[in-house]
CSV table of C-alpha atoms in Angstrom, one decimal:
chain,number,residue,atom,x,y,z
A,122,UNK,CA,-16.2,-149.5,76.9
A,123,UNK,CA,-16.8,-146.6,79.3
A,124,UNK,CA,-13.9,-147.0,82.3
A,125,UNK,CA,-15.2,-144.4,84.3
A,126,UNK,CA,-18.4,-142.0,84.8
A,127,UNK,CA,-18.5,-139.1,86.2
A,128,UNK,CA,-16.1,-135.7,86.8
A,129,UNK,CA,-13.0,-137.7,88.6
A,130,UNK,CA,-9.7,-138.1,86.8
A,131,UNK,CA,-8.8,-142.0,86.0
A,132,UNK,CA,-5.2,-142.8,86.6
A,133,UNK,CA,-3.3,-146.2,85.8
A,134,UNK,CA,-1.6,-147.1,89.0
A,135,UNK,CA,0.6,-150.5,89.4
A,136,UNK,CA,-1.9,-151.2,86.2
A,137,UNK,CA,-4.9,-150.3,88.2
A,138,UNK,CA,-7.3,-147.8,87.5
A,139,UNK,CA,-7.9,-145.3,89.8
A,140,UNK,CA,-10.1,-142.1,90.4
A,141,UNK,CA,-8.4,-138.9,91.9
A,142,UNK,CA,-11.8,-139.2,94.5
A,143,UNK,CA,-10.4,-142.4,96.1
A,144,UNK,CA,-6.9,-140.9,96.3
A,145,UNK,CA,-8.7,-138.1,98.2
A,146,UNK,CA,-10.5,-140.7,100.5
A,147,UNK,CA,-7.1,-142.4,101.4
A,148,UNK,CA,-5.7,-139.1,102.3
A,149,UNK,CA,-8.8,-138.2,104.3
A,150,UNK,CA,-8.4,-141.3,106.1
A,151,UNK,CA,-4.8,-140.7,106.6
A,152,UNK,CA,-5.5,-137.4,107.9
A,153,UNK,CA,-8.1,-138.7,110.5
A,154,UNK,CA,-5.1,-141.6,111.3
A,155,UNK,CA,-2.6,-138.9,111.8
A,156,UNK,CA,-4.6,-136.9,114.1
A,157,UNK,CA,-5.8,-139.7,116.3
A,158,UNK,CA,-2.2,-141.3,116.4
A,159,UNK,CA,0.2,-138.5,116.0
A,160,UNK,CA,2.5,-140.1,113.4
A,161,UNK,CA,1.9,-143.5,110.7
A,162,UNK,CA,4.7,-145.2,109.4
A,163,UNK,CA,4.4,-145.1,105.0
A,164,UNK,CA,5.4,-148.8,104.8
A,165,UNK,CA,2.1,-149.8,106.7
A,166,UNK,CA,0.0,-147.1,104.1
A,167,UNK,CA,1.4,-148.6,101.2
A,168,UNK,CA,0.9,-152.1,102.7
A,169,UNK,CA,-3.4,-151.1,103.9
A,170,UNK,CA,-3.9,-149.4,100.8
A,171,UNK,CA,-2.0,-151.8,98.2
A,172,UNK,CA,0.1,-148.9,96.7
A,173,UNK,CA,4.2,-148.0,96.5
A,174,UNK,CA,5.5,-146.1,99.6
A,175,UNK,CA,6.2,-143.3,96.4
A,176,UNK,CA,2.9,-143.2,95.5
A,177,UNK,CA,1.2,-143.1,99.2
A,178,UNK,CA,3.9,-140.3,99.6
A,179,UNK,CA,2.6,-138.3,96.7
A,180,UNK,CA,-1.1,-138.5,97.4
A,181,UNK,CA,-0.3,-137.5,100.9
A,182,UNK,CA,1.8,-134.5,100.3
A,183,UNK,CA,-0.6,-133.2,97.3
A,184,UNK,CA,-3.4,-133.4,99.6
A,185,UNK,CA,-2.9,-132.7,102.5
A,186,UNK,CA,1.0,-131.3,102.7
A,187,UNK,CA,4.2,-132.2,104.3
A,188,UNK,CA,4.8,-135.9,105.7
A,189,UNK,CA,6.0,-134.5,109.2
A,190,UNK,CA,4.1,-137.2,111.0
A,191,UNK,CA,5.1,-139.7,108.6
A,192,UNK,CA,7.8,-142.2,109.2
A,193,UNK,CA,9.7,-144.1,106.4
A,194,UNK,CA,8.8,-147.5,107.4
């Protein structure tokens, strides 16, 4: 069976698939959240999104650098 068409990278996440593009649309959204708000607490990301604080940390800092606006929880 074909998992995935297209150029994107599939990853197994919390025994998900996922493609790199819909990490890069979380952190596009997180970027828009950041600017409107100024700072986002992880806990909440992980919680909206359905991913580990670890992982919502990683997609953030890959793709858009630090977490300086980011809080822990």
């Amino acid at each position: 069976a074909i998992v995935a068409e297209g150029t994107g990278e599939v990853q197994e996440v919390q025994g998900e698939l996922i493609t790199t593009q819909y990490f890069d649309a979380i952190a596009a959204e997180v970027n828009e959240q950041l600017h409107e708000s100024g700072q986002l607490s992880v806990g909440e990301l992980a919680a909206q999104y359905g991913l580990s604080t670890e992982m919502i940390v990683s997609v953030i800092t890959q793709r858009i650098g630090t977490s300086g606006g980011i809080a822990g929880n």
